[in-house]
PDB file of C-alpha atoms in Angstrom:
ATOM      1  CA  MET A   1       4.025 -14.878  17.087  1.00  0.00           C
ATOM      2  CA  GLN A   2       1.006 -15.857  15.012  1.00  0.00           C
ATOM      3  CA  SER A   3      -2.479 -14.420  14.735  1.00  0.00           C
ATOM      4  CA  SER A   4      -4.960 -15.394  17.472  1.00  0.00           C
ATOM      5  CA  ASP A   5      -7.479 -16.270  14.734  1.00  0.00           C
ATOM      6  CA  LEU A   6      -4.974 -18.786  13.370  1.00  0.00           C
ATOM      7  CA  ASP A   7      -4.800 -20.503  16.756  1.00  0.00           C
ATOM      8  CA  VAL A   8      -8.603 -20.658  17.014  1.00  0.00           C
ATOM      9  CA  LEU A   9      -9.159 -22.021  13.502  1.00  0.00           C
ATOM     10  CA  GLN A  10      -6.299 -24.511  13.755  1.00  0.00           C
ATOM     11  CA  ARG A  11      -7.835 -25.963  16.904  1.00  0.00           C
ATOM     12  CA  ALA A  12     -11.216 -26.253  15.138  1.00  0.00           C
ATOM     13  CA  HIS A  13      -9.465 -27.949  12.199  1.00  0.00           C
ATOM     14  CA  ASP A  14      -7.894 -30.514  14.551  1.00  0.00           C
ATOM     15  CA  TRP A  15     -11.198 -31.194  16.299  1.00  0.00           C
ATOM     16  CA  LEU A  16     -12.987 -31.806  13.013  1.00  0.00           C
ATOM     17  CA  ARG A  17     -10.313 -34.253  11.919  1.00  0.00           C
ATOM     18  CA  LEU A  18     -10.879 -36.154  15.162  1.00  0.00           C
ATOM     19  CA  GLY A  19     -14.574 -36.475  14.353  1.00  0.00           C
ATOM     20  CA  HIS A  20     -16.025 -33.789  16.634  1.00  0.00           C
ATOM     21  CA  ARG A  21     -18.923 -31.539  15.704  1.00  0.00           C
ATOM     22  CA  VAL A  22     -17.797 -27.909  15.757  1.00  0.00           C
ATOM     23  CA  HIS A  23     -19.515 -24.552  15.518  1.00  0.00           C
ATOM     24  CA  LEU A  24     -17.881 -21.278  14.483  1.00  0.00           C
ATOM     25  CA  PHE A  25     -19.243 -18.058  16.003  1.00  0.00           C
ATOM     26  CA  THR A  26     -18.399 -14.566  14.688  1.00  0.00           C
ATOM     27  CA  VAL A  27     -19.367 -11.237  16.206  1.00  0.00           C
ATOM     28  CA  ILE A  28     -21.334  -9.341  13.572  1.00  0.00           C
ATOM     29  CA  GLN A  29     -22.374  -6.182  15.381  1.00  0.00           C
ATOM     30  CA  THR A  30     -22.258  -4.687  18.857  1.00  0.00           C
ATOM     31  CA  TRP A  31     -24.085  -1.940  20.695  1.00  0.00           C
ATOM     32  CA  GLY A  32     -23.241  -0.233  23.964  1.00  0.00           C
ATOM     33  CA  SER A  33     -20.326  -1.611  25.958  1.00  0.00           C
ATOM     34  CA  ALA A  34     -20.063  -5.057  24.378  1.00  0.00           C
ATOM     35  CA  PRO A  35     -16.551  -6.331  25.176  1.00  0.00           C
ATOM     36  CA  ARG A  36     -15.489  -7.615  21.740  1.00  0.00           C
ATOM     37  CA  LEU A  37     -15.478  -5.917  18.351  1.00  0.00           C
ATOM     38  CA  PRO A  38     -17.034  -7.293  15.127  1.00  0.00           C
ATOM     39  CA  GLY A  39     -14.914 -10.042  13.628  1.00  0.00           C
ATOM     40  CA  ALA A  40     -14.041 -11.692  16.951  1.00  0.00           C
ATOM     41  CA  ILE A  41     -14.385 -15.473  16.626  1.00  0.00           C
ATOM     42  CA  LEU A  42     -15.063 -18.440  18.862  1.00  0.00           C
ATOM     43  CA  VAL A  43     -15.168 -22.157  18.096  1.00  0.00           C
ATOM     44  CA  VAL A  44     -17.078 -24.602  20.318  1.00  0.00           C
ATOM     45  CA  ARG A  45     -17.012 -28.356  19.950  1.00  0.00           C
ATOM     46  CA  ASP A  46     -19.760 -30.803  20.857  1.00  0.00           C
ATOM     47  CA  ASP A  47     -18.526 -31.536  24.411  1.00  0.00           C
ATOM     48  CA  GLY A  48     -18.299 -27.833  25.332  1.00  0.00           C
ATOM     49  CA  HIS A  49     -14.592 -27.325  24.778  1.00  0.00           C
ATOM     50  CA  LEU A  50     -13.999 -23.874  23.278  1.00  0.00           C
ATOM     51  CA  VAL A  51     -11.250 -21.594  21.974  1.00  0.00           C
ATOM     52  CA  GLY A  52     -11.546 -17.898  21.179  1.00  0.00           C
ATOM     53  CA  SER A  53     -13.983 -15.312  22.528  1.00  0.00           C
ATOM     54  CA  VAL A  54     -17.054 -13.309  21.583  1.00  0.00           C
ATOM     55  CA  SER A  55     -17.706 -11.736  24.987  1.00  0.00           C
ATOM     56  CA  GLY A  56     -16.328 -11.541  28.511  1.00  0.00           C
ATOM     57  CA  GLY A  57     -17.123 -15.180  29.229  1.00  0.00           C
ATOM     58  CA  CYS A  58     -20.805 -15.643  30.085  1.00  0.00           C
ATOM     59  CA  ILE A  59     -21.980 -15.974  26.484  1.00  0.00           C
ATOM     60  CA  GLU A  60     -19.198 -18.483  25.820  1.00  0.00           C
ATOM     61  CA  ASP A  61     -20.490 -20.505  28.806  1.00  0.00           C
ATOM     62  CA  ASP A  62     -24.019 -20.396  27.370  1.00  0.00           C
ATOM     63  CA  LEU A  63     -22.865 -21.575  23.938  1.00  0.00           C
ATOM     64  CA  ALA A  64     -20.783 -24.366  25.502  1.00  0.00           C
ATOM     65  CA  ASP A  65     -23.839 -25.467  27.485  1.00  0.00           C
ATOM     66  CA  HIS A  66     -25.935 -25.585  24.303  1.00  0.00           C
ATOM     67  CA  ALA A  67     -23.176 -27.613  22.590  1.00  0.00           C
ATOM     68  CA  ARG A  68     -23.201 -30.210  25.353  1.00  0.00           C
ATOM     69  CA  LYS A  69     -27.012 -30.454  25.102  1.00  0.00           C
ATOM     70  CA  GLY A  70     -26.872 -30.706  21.297  1.00  0.00           C
ATOM     71  CA  THR A  71     -29.086 -27.597  20.911  1.00  0.00           C
ATOM     72  CA  LEU A  72     -26.830 -25.364  18.828  1.00  0.00           C
ATOM     73  CA  PRO A  73     -28.304 -24.469  15.410  1.00  0.00           C
ATOM     74  CA  ASP A  74     -27.746 -27.027  12.657  1.00  0.00           C
ATOM     75  CA  HIS A  75     -27.631 -24.380   9.958  1.00  0.00           C
ATOM     76  CA  ALA A  76     -26.233 -20.845   9.585  1.00  0.00           C
ATOM     77  CA  SER A  77     -28.060 -18.625  12.049  1.00  0.00           C
ATOM     78  CA  ILE A  78     -27.942 -15.221  13.696  1.00  0.00           C
ATOM     79  CA  LEU A  79     -27.993 -15.110  17.517  1.00  0.00           C
ATOM     80  CA  GLU A  80     -28.683 -12.028  19.598  1.00  0.00           C
ATOM     81  CA  TYR A  81     -27.706 -11.469  23.222  1.00  0.00           C
ATOM     82  CA  GLY A  82     -28.498  -8.662  25.579  1.00  0.00           C
ATOM     83  CA  VAL A  83     -31.593  -7.476  23.746  1.00  0.00           C
ATOM     84  CA  ASN A  84     -33.217  -6.572  27.059  1.00  0.00           C
ATOM     85  CA  GLN A  85     -32.028  -5.612  30.516  1.00  0.00           C
ATOM     86  CA  ALA A  86     -32.725  -9.007  32.073  1.00  0.00           C
ATOM     87  CA  GLU A  87     -30.724 -10.884  29.438  1.00  0.00           C
ATOM     88  CA  ALA A  88     -27.881  -8.370  29.549  1.00  0.00           C
ATOM     89  CA  GLN A  89     -27.714  -8.891  33.309  1.00  0.00           C
ATOM     90  CA  ARG A  90     -27.907 -12.675  32.964  1.00  0.00           C
ATOM     91  CA  PHE A  91     -24.967 -12.806  30.531  1.00  0.00           C
ATOM     92  CA  GLY A  92     -22.902 -10.168  32.252  1.00  0.00           C
ATOM     93  CA  ILE A  93     -22.919  -7.747  29.342  1.00  0.00           C
ATOM     94  CA  PRO A  94     -22.008  -4.355  30.818  1.00  0.00           C
ATOM     95  CA  CYS A  95     -24.112  -1.194  30.571  1.00  0.00           C
ATOM     96  CA  GLY A  96     -26.857  -2.743  28.450  1.00  0.00           C
ATOM     97  CA  GLY A  97     -24.463  -3.847  25.701  1.00  0.00           C
ATOM     98  CA  GLN A  98     -25.821  -6.033  22.927  1.00  0.00           C
ATOM     99  CA  LEU A  99     -24.258  -8.570  20.620  1.00  0.00           C
ATOM    100  CA  LYS A 100     -25.294 -10.006  17.265  1.00  0.00           C
ATOM    101  CA  ILE A 101     -23.419 -13.233  16.493  1.00  0.00           C
ATOM    102  CA  PHE A 102     -23.266 -15.373  13.377  1.00  0.00           C
ATOM    103  CA  ALA A 103     -23.408 -19.102  14.202  1.00  0.00           C
ATOM    104  CA  GLU A 104     -22.156 -21.600  11.635  1.00  0.00           C
ATOM    105  CA  PRO A 105     -21.911 -25.374  11.996  1.00  0.00           C
ATOM    106  CA  LEU A 106     -18.700 -26.776  10.467  1.00  0.00           C
ATOM    107  CA  HIS A 107     -18.826 -30.223   8.902  1.00  0.00           C
ATOM    108  CA  ALA A 108     -15.330 -30.903   7.569  1.00  0.00           C
ATOM    109  CA  ALA A 109     -11.766 -29.760   8.288  1.00  0.00           C
ATOM    110  CA  GLU A 110     -11.419 -28.822   4.598  1.00  0.00           C
ATOM    111  CA  GLN A 111     -13.864 -25.925   5.135  1.00  0.00           C
ATOM    112  CA  LEU A 112     -11.221 -24.158   7.185  1.00  0.00           C
ATOM    113  CA  ALA A 113      -8.301 -24.699   4.790  1.00  0.00           C
ATOM    114  CA  PRO A 114      -8.719 -21.434   2.835  1.00  0.00           C
ATOM    115  CA  MET A 115      -8.913 -19.349   6.008  1.00  0.00           C
ATOM    116  CA  LEU A 116      -5.884 -21.068   7.535  1.00  0.00           C
ATOM    117  CA  GLN A 117      -3.919 -20.538   4.341  1.00  0.00           C
ATOM    118  CA  SER A 118      -4.759 -16.867   4.159  1.00  0.00           C
ATOM    119  CA  LEU A 119      -3.827 -16.339   7.815  1.00  0.00           C
ATOM    120  CA  THR A 120      -0.566 -18.227   7.322  1.00  0.00           C
ATOM    121  CA  GLU A 121       0.290 -16.303   4.157  1.00  0.00           C
ATOM    122  CA  ARG A 122      -0.950 -13.032   5.678  1.00  0.00           C
ATOM    123  CA  ARG A 123      -3.368 -12.380   2.800  1.00  0.00           C
ATOM    124  CA  LEU A 124      -6.797 -10.941   3.451  1.00  0.00           C
ATOM    125  CA  LEU A 125      -9.634 -13.323   2.546  1.00  0.00           C
ATOM    126  CA  LYS A 126     -13.268 -12.274   2.260  1.00  0.00           C
ATOM    127  CA  ARG A 127     -15.590 -15.161   3.117  1.00  0.00           C
ATOM    128  CA  SER A 128     -19.232 -14.683   2.195  1.00  0.00           C
ATOM    129  CA  ILE A 129     -21.899 -17.121   3.437  1.00  0.00           C
ATOM    130  CA  HIS A 130     -25.485 -17.176   2.133  1.00  0.00           C
ATOM    131  CA  LEU A 131     -27.819 -17.030   5.087  1.00  0.00           C
ATOM    132  CA  TYR A 132     -30.344 -19.507   3.700  1.00  0.00           C
ATOM    133  CA  THR A 133     -28.427 -21.934   1.488  1.00  0.00           C
ATOM    134  CA  GLY A 134     -25.076 -21.981   3.297  1.00  0.00           C
ATOM    135  CA  GLU A 135     -23.253 -21.325   0.007  1.00  0.00           C
ATOM    136  CA  VAL A 136     -19.735 -19.967   0.601  1.00  0.00           C
ATOM    137  CA  VAL A 137     -17.893 -17.583  -1.739  1.00  0.00           C
ATOM    138  CA  LEU A 138     -14.214 -16.803  -1.183  1.00  0.00           C
ATOM    139  CA  ARG A 139     -12.018 -14.123  -2.659  1.00  0.00           C
ATOM    140  CA  HIS A 140      -8.858 -12.201  -1.714  1.00  0.00           C
ATOM    141  CA  VAL A 141      -9.473  -8.477  -1.204  1.00  0.00           C
ATOM    142  CA  LYS A 142      -7.862  -5.326   0.142  1.00  0.00           C
ATOM    143  CA  PRO A 143      -9.096  -4.047   3.522  1.00  0.00           C
ATOM    144  CA  GLU A 144     -12.702  -2.907   3.074  1.00  0.00           C
ATOM    145  CA  GLY A 145     -14.350  -2.807   6.474  1.00  0.00           C
ATOM    146  CA  GLN A 146     -15.897  -4.858   9.240  1.00  0.00           C
ATOM    147  CA  PRO A 147     -17.887  -8.093   8.988  1.00  0.00           C
ATOM    148  CA  ASN A 148     -21.406  -7.276   7.905  1.00  0.00           C
ATOM    149  CA  ILE A 149     -24.722  -8.601   6.657  1.00  0.00           C
ATOM    150  CA  ASP A 150     -25.685  -7.412   3.183  1.00  0.00           C
ATOM    151  CA  GLY A 151     -29.041  -8.682   2.098  1.00  0.00           C
ATOM    152  CA  GLU A 152     -28.940 -12.490   2.232  1.00  0.00           C
ATOM    153  CA  TRP A 153     -25.145 -12.664   2.670  1.00  0.00           C
ATOM    154  CA  PHE A 154     -22.861 -12.499   5.696  1.00  0.00           C
ATOM    155  CA  HIS A 155     -19.411 -11.198   4.842  1.00  0.00           C
ATOM    156  CA  THR A 156     -16.458 -11.780   7.129  1.00  0.00           C
ATOM    157  CA  TYR A 157     -12.680 -11.536   6.760  1.00  0.00           C
ATOM    158  CA  PHE A 158      -9.606 -13.610   7.665  1.00  0.00           C
ATOM    159  CA  GLY A 159      -6.098 -12.240   7.450  1.00  0.00           C
ATOM    160  CA  PRO A 160      -4.395  -8.973   8.343  1.00  0.00           C
ATOM    161  CA  GLN A 161      -6.525  -5.896   7.814  1.00  0.00           C
ATOM    162  CA  TRP A 162      -3.760  -3.669   9.247  1.00  0.00           C
ATOM    163  CA  ARG A 163      -0.152  -3.092   8.171  1.00  0.00           C
ATOM    164  CA  LEU A 164       2.803  -1.945  10.234  1.00  0.00           C
ATOM    165  CA  LEU A 165       5.968  -0.680   8.599  1.00  0.00           C
ATOM    166  CA  VAL A 166       8.910  -0.648  10.984  1.00  0.00           C
ATOM    167  CA  ILE A 167      11.869   1.498   9.961  1.00  0.00           C
ATOM    168  CA  GLY A 168      14.833  -0.115  11.720  1.00  0.00           C
ATOM    169  CA  ALA A 169      15.933  -3.732  12.143  1.00  0.00           C
ATOM    170  CA  ASN A 170      17.558  -3.229  15.533  1.00  0.00           C
ATOM    171  CA  GLN A 171      16.608  -5.049  18.744  1.00  0.00           C
ATOM    172  CA  LEU A 172      13.551  -2.841  19.316  1.00  0.00           C
ATOM    173  CA  GLY A 173      12.461  -3.317  15.710  1.00  0.00           C
ATOM    174  CA  SER A 174      12.735  -7.111  16.058  1.00  0.00           C
ATOM    175  CA  ILE A 175      10.667  -7.236  19.253  1.00  0.00           C
ATOM    176  CA  LEU A 176       8.093  -4.831  17.852  1.00  0.00           C
ATOM    177  CA  ALA A 177       7.757  -6.903  14.646  1.00  0.00           C
ATOM    178  CA  ALA A 178       7.254 -10.140  16.550  1.00  0.00           C
ATOM    179  CA  MET A 179       4.701  -8.738  18.971  1.00  0.00           C
ATOM    180  CA  ALA A 180       2.719  -6.864  16.307  1.00  0.00           C
ATOM    181  CA  GLN A 181       2.014 -10.078  14.386  1.00  0.00           C
ATOM    182  CA  ALA A 182       0.022 -11.425  17.346  1.00  0.00           C
ATOM    183  CA  LEU A 183      -2.108  -8.272  17.069  1.00  0.00           C
ATOM    184  CA  ASP A 184      -3.047  -9.111  13.466  1.00  0.00           C
ATOM    185  CA  PHE A 185      -0.686  -6.612  11.825  1.00  0.00           C
ATOM    186  CA  HIS A 186       1.006  -7.562   8.563  1.00  0.00           C
ATOM    187  CA  VAL A 187       4.521  -6.431   9.503  1.00  0.00           C
ATOM    188  CA  LEU A 188       7.005  -4.972   7.013  1.00  0.00           C
ATOM    189  CA  ILE A 189      10.616  -4.042   7.770  1.00  0.00           C
ATOM    190  CA  CYS A 190      12.871  -1.505   6.071  1.00  0.00           C
ATOM    191  CA  ASP A 191      16.510  -0.918   6.930  1.00  0.00           C
ATOM    192  CA  PRO A 192      19.059  -0.161   4.177  1.00  0.00           C
ATOM    193  CA  ARG A 193      22.033  -1.195   6.341  1.00  0.00           C
ATOM    194  CA  GLU A 194      23.416  -4.508   5.108  1.00  0.00           C
ATOM    195  CA  GLU A 195      24.748  -5.541   8.539  1.00  0.00           C
ATOM    196  CA  MET A 196      21.223  -5.223   9.982  1.00  0.00           C
ATOM    197  CA  ARG A 197      19.743  -7.307   7.170  1.00  0.00           C
ATOM    198  CA  ALA A 198      22.301 -10.052   7.791  1.00  0.00           C
ATOM    199  CA  GLU A 199      21.272 -10.382  11.450  1.00  0.00           C
ATOM    200  CA  TRP A 200      17.497 -10.141  10.940  1.00  0.00           C
ATOM    201  CA  HIS A 201      15.699 -13.250  12.290  1.00  0.00           C
ATOM    202  CA  VAL A 202      11.980 -12.460  12.778  1.00  0.00           C
ATOM    203  CA  GLU A 203       9.845 -14.916  10.825  1.00  0.00           C
ATOM    204  CA  ASP A 204       6.832 -13.824   8.741  1.00  0.00           C
ATOM    205  CA  ALA A 205       7.865 -10.145   8.614  1.00  0.00           C
ATOM    206  CA  ASP A 206       8.391  -8.970   5.045  1.00  0.00           C
ATOM    207  CA  TRP A 207      11.728  -7.302   4.317  1.00  0.00           C
ATOM    208  CA  LEU A 208      11.489  -4.314   1.993  1.00  0.00           C
ATOM    209  CA  SER A 209      14.721  -3.360   0.276  1.00  0.00           C
ATOM    210  CA  GLY A 210      15.559   0.231  -0.496  1.00  0.00           C
ATOM    211  CA  MET A 211      15.825   3.589   1.188  1.00  0.00           C
ATOM    212  CA  PRO A 212      13.071   4.413   3.721  1.00  0.00           C
ATOM    213  CA  ASP A 213      11.488   7.280   1.751  1.00  0.00           C
ATOM    214  CA  ASP A 214      11.317   5.160  -1.436  1.00  0.00           C
ATOM    215  CA  VAL A 215       9.833   2.223   0.491  1.00  0.00           C
ATOM    216  CA  VAL A 216       7.098   4.420   2.013  1.00  0.00           C
ATOM    217  CA  LEU A 217       6.200   5.842  -1.397  1.00  0.00           C
ATOM    218  CA  ASP A 218       6.149   2.415  -3.027  1.00  0.00           C
ATOM    219  CA  MET A 219       3.900   0.778  -0.424  1.00  0.00           C
ATOM    220  CA  GLN A 220       1.292   3.622  -0.757  1.00  0.00           C
ATOM    221  CA  PRO A 221       0.211   3.753   2.926  1.00  0.00           C
ATOM    222  CA  ASP A 222      -3.553   3.764   3.438  1.00  0.00           C
ATOM    223  CA  HIS A 223      -5.854   4.233   6.379  1.00  0.00           C
ATOM    224  CA  HIS A 224      -4.999   0.697   7.560  1.00  0.00           C
ATOM    225  CA  THR A 225      -1.263   1.363   7.716  1.00  0.00           C
ATOM    226  CA  ALA A 226       0.946   2.407  10.648  1.00  0.00           C
ATOM    227  CA  ILE A 227       4.572   3.520  10.264  1.00  0.00           C
ATOM    228  CA  VAL A 228       7.058   3.570  13.154  1.00  0.00           C
ATOM    229  CA  ALA A 229      10.689   4.720  12.828  1.00  0.00           C
ATOM    230  CA  VAL A 230      13.015   3.232  15.471  1.00  0.00           C
ATOM    231  CA  THR A 231      16.570   3.431  14.007  1.00  0.00           C
ATOM    232  CA  HIS A 232      17.432   6.457  16.177  1.00  0.00           C
ATOM    233  CA  ASP A 233      19.354   7.692  13.155  1.00  0.00           C
ATOM    234  CA  PRO A 234      17.825  10.941  11.793  1.00  0.00           C
ATOM    235  CA  LYS A 235      19.242  10.275   8.319  1.00  0.00           C
ATOM    236  CA  LEU A 236      17.036   7.164   8.108  1.00  0.00           C
ATOM    237  CA  ASP A 237      14.087   7.983  10.336  1.00  0.00           C
ATOM    238  CA  ASP A 238      13.484  11.446   8.911  1.00  0.00           C
ATOM    239  CA  MET A 239      13.560  10.147   5.332  1.00  0.00           C
ATOM    240  CA  ALA A 240      10.685   7.827   6.118  1.00  0.00           C
ATOM    241  CA  LEU A 241       8.765  10.448   8.106  1.00  0.00           C
ATOM    242  CA  LEU A 242       8.922  13.001   5.322  1.00  0.00           C
ATOM    243  CA  GLU A 243       6.794  10.715   3.172  1.00  0.00           C
ATOM    244  CA  ALA A 244       4.819   8.972   5.905  1.00  0.00           C
ATOM    245  CA  LEU A 245       3.405  12.211   7.328  1.00  0.00           C
ATOM    246  CA  LYS A 246       2.035  13.169   3.929  1.00  0.00           C
ATOM    247  CA  SER A 247       0.422   9.788   3.421  1.00  0.00           C
ATOM    248  CA  ASP A 248      -2.933   8.350   4.549  1.00  0.00           C
ATOM    249  CA  ALA A 249      -1.284   6.211   7.269  1.00  0.00           C
ATOM    250  CA  PHE A 250      -3.452   6.195  10.380  1.00  0.00           C
ATOM    251  CA  TYR A 251      -0.415   6.353  12.689  1.00  0.00           C
ATOM    252  CA  VAL A 252       3.108   7.695  12.247  1.00  0.00           C
ATOM    253  CA  GLY A 253       5.576   7.566  15.145  1.00  0.00           C
ATOM    254  CA  ALA A 254       9.287   7.936  15.830  1.00  0.00           C
ATOM    255  CA  LEU A 255      11.562   6.912  18.651  1.00  0.00           C
ATOM    256  CA  GLY A 256      13.340   9.663  20.554  1.00  0.00           C
ATOM    257  CA  ALA A 257      13.224  11.840  23.671  1.00  0.00           C
ATOM    258  CA  VAL A 258      11.153  15.018  23.867  1.00  0.00           C
ATOM    259  CA  LYS A 259      14.035  17.331  23.032  1.00  0.00           C
ATOM    260  CA  ASN A 260      15.046  15.203  20.095  1.00  0.00           C
ATOM    261  CA  GLN A 261      11.511  15.208  18.818  1.00  0.00           C
ATOM    262  CA  GLU A 262      11.375  19.011  18.903  1.00  0.00           C
ATOM    263  CA  LYS A 263      14.566  19.145  16.869  1.00  0.00           C
ATOM    264  CA  ARG A 264      13.105  16.598  14.479  1.00  0.00           C
ATOM    265  CA  LYS A 265       9.958  18.631  13.991  1.00  0.00           C
ATOM    266  CA  GLN A 266      12.040  21.696  13.221  1.00  0.00           C
ATOM    267  CA  ARG A 267      13.924  19.698  10.554  1.00  0.00           C
ATOM    268  CA  LEU A 268      10.671  18.439   9.082  1.00  0.00           C
ATOM    269  CA  ARG A 269       9.269  21.978   8.887  1.00  0.00           C
ATOM    270  CA  SER A 270      12.297  23.020   6.850  1.00  0.00           C
ATOM    271  CA  PHE A 271      11.139  20.702   4.094  1.00  0.00           C
ATOM    272  CA  ASP A 272       7.740  20.844   2.406  1.00  0.00           C
ATOM    273  CA  LEU A 273       5.629  19.631   5.348  1.00  0.00           C
ATOM    274  CA  ASN A 274       2.973  21.929   6.728  1.00  0.00           C
ATOM    275  CA  GLU A 275       2.185  22.315  10.406  1.00  0.00           C
ATOM    276  CA  GLN A 276      -0.775  19.944  10.282  1.00  0.00           C
ATOM    277  CA  GLU A 277       1.390  17.192   8.784  1.00  0.00           C
ATOM    278  CA  VAL A 278       4.176  17.735  11.286  1.00  0.00           C
ATOM    279  CA  ASN A 279       1.734  17.573  14.179  1.00  0.00           C
ATOM    280  CA  ARG A 280       0.561  14.128  13.053  1.00  0.00           C
ATOM    281  CA  LEU A 281       3.827  12.717  14.392  1.00  0.00           C
ATOM    282  CA  HIS A 282       3.585  10.618  17.535  1.00  0.00           C
ATOM    283  CA  GLY A 283       6.851  11.429  19.247  1.00  0.00           C
ATOM    284  CA  PRO A 284       8.083  10.311  21.613  1.00  0.00           C
ATOM    285  CA  VAL A 285       6.391   7.235  20.201  1.00  0.00           C
ATOM    286  CA  GLY A 286       4.183   5.069  22.455  1.00  0.00           C
ATOM    287  CA  LEU A 287       2.158   5.584  25.619  1.00  0.00           C
ATOM    288  CA  ARG A 288       3.883   6.943  28.683  1.00  0.00           C
ATOM    289  CA  ILE A 289       4.141   3.843  30.884  1.00  0.00           C
ATOM    290  CA  GLY A 290       7.681   4.290  32.186  1.00  0.00           C
ATOM    291  CA  SER A 291       9.183   1.894  29.640  1.00  0.00           C
ATOM    292  CA  ARG A 292      12.950   1.573  29.423  1.00  0.00           C
ATOM    293  CA  THR A 293      13.934  -1.804  27.905  1.00  0.00           C
ATOM    294  CA  PRO A 294      13.367  -2.610  24.235  1.00  0.00           C
ATOM    295  CA  ALA A 295      10.538  -4.998  25.145  1.00  0.00           C
ATOM    296  CA  GLU A 296       8.850  -2.426  27.353  1.00  0.00           C
ATOM    297  CA  ILE A 297       9.180   0.244  24.670  1.00  0.00           C
ATOM    298  CA  ALA A 298       7.663  -2.142  22.124  1.00  0.00           C
ATOM    299  CA  VAL A 299       4.727  -2.728  24.501  1.00  0.00           C
ATOM    300  CA  SER A 300       4.215   1.026  24.870  1.00  0.00           C
ATOM    301  CA  ILE A 301       4.267   1.538  21.087  1.00  0.00           C
ATOM    302  CA  LEU A 302       1.777  -1.261  20.467  1.00  0.00           C
ATOM    303  CA  ALA A 303      -0.448  -0.028  23.274  1.00  0.00           C
ATOM    304  CA  GLU A 304      -0.722   3.325  21.538  1.00  0.00           C
ATOM    305  CA  LEU A 305      -1.338   1.628  18.165  1.00  0.00           C
ATOM    306  CA  ILE A 306      -4.134  -0.407  19.744  1.00  0.00           C
ATOM    307  CA  GLN A 307      -5.599   2.732  21.240  1.00  0.00           C
ATOM    308  CA  VAL A 308      -5.594   4.652  17.953  1.00  0.00           C
ATOM    309  CA  ARG A 309      -6.786   1.634  15.929  1.00  0.00           C
ATOM    310  CA  ALA A 310      -9.628   0.938  18.364  1.00  0.00           C
ATOM    311  CA  GLN A 311     -10.843   4.516  18.116  1.00  0.00           C
ATOM    312  CA  LEU A 312     -10.822   4.283  14.318  1.00  0.00           C
ATOM    313  CA  GLN A 313     -12.828   1.064  14.503  1.00  0.00           C
ATOM    314  CA  ILE A 314     -15.312   2.565  16.932  1.00  0.00           C
ATOM    315  CA  ASN A 315     -15.738   5.644  14.741  1.00  0.00           C
ATOM    316  CA  GLY A 316     -16.196   3.434  11.685  1.00  0.00           C
ATOM    317  CA  LEU A 317     -18.824   1.325  13.445  1.00  0.00           C
ATOM    318  CA  ALA A 318     -20.636   4.453  14.583  1.00  0.00           C
ATOM    319  CA  ALA A 319     -20.691   5.754  11.006  1.00  0.00           C
ATOM    320  CA  GLU A 320     -22.017   2.408   9.707  1.00  0.00           C
ATOM    321  CA  THR A 321     -24.742   2.430  12.364  1.00  0.00           C
ATOM    322  CA  ARG A 322     -25.779   6.000  11.431  1.00  0.00           C
ATOM    323  CA  LEU A 323     -25.949   5.024   7.729  1.00  0.00           C
ATOM    324  CA  ALA A 324     -28.006   1.909   8.532  1.00  0.00           C
ATOM    325  CA  ALA A 325     -30.435   3.988  10.565  1.00  0.00           C
ATOM    326  CA  ALA A 326     -30.782   6.664   7.878  1.00  0.00           C
TER     327      ALA A 326
END
């Protein structure tokens, strides 16, 4: 599965090659209960066709209507929705939510080539647009935050800002790896068993050779990294967890029933992990949704990852807002 942003930009690329006028919209900032987070994108062509999303639907309808009328901005602009109660009610933004959106007219398919390449190669691209001249500066970066306006520049990002290391190339690991890519995770797989490597078939997931503990150390997990162990073999899962729980990874989980998890925690305590590190473990991994099949378990794991990641993003946005107000 590929990134949703890749689908959106590929469609815009195709429209531009057919001679359509196209606008790209990116959520810059939200307040209240706005339905999409910063970085969400939407493309709208001149006849009102659209792909992507910046809200629950009403703002998309308004932008499509402006496109059909030819009244979308002809230069880079900032749009605000829901700035008062009447407008929030008109556009269906819940609980007084507000949106600030960057609107950018696209003139040629070639403008999208660097973003498409970064998404395809799963490399993070920082795209900076000057608010008054339209100048664009591109560079590859490590994860550094949300889209933002800094002085006269709007900075946005294309490519995976989150990594998921899966320990275990079994059926669950394969399904988890495929699904996670659609959620904009850069997926990495580690399994030292040669027979598992020979049968691996998930495209675009990077295979990391070596023993799980060495792989975790080498990749240097940061606050944008999740690690999930699904081999069901303590000799492999525990090796990864010993290093993962000491790292900066925002999520560490392991497959296994409640009793097995208690035994695992006892084993981890016998090494050099302290109680705080052991308690970071999500185990049994995933949300409790009654999952049984590998696909259902993968859904439960990803649901919990989404939950934890969203909370981190919300906390990060709140911190940015406090700093901006200071």
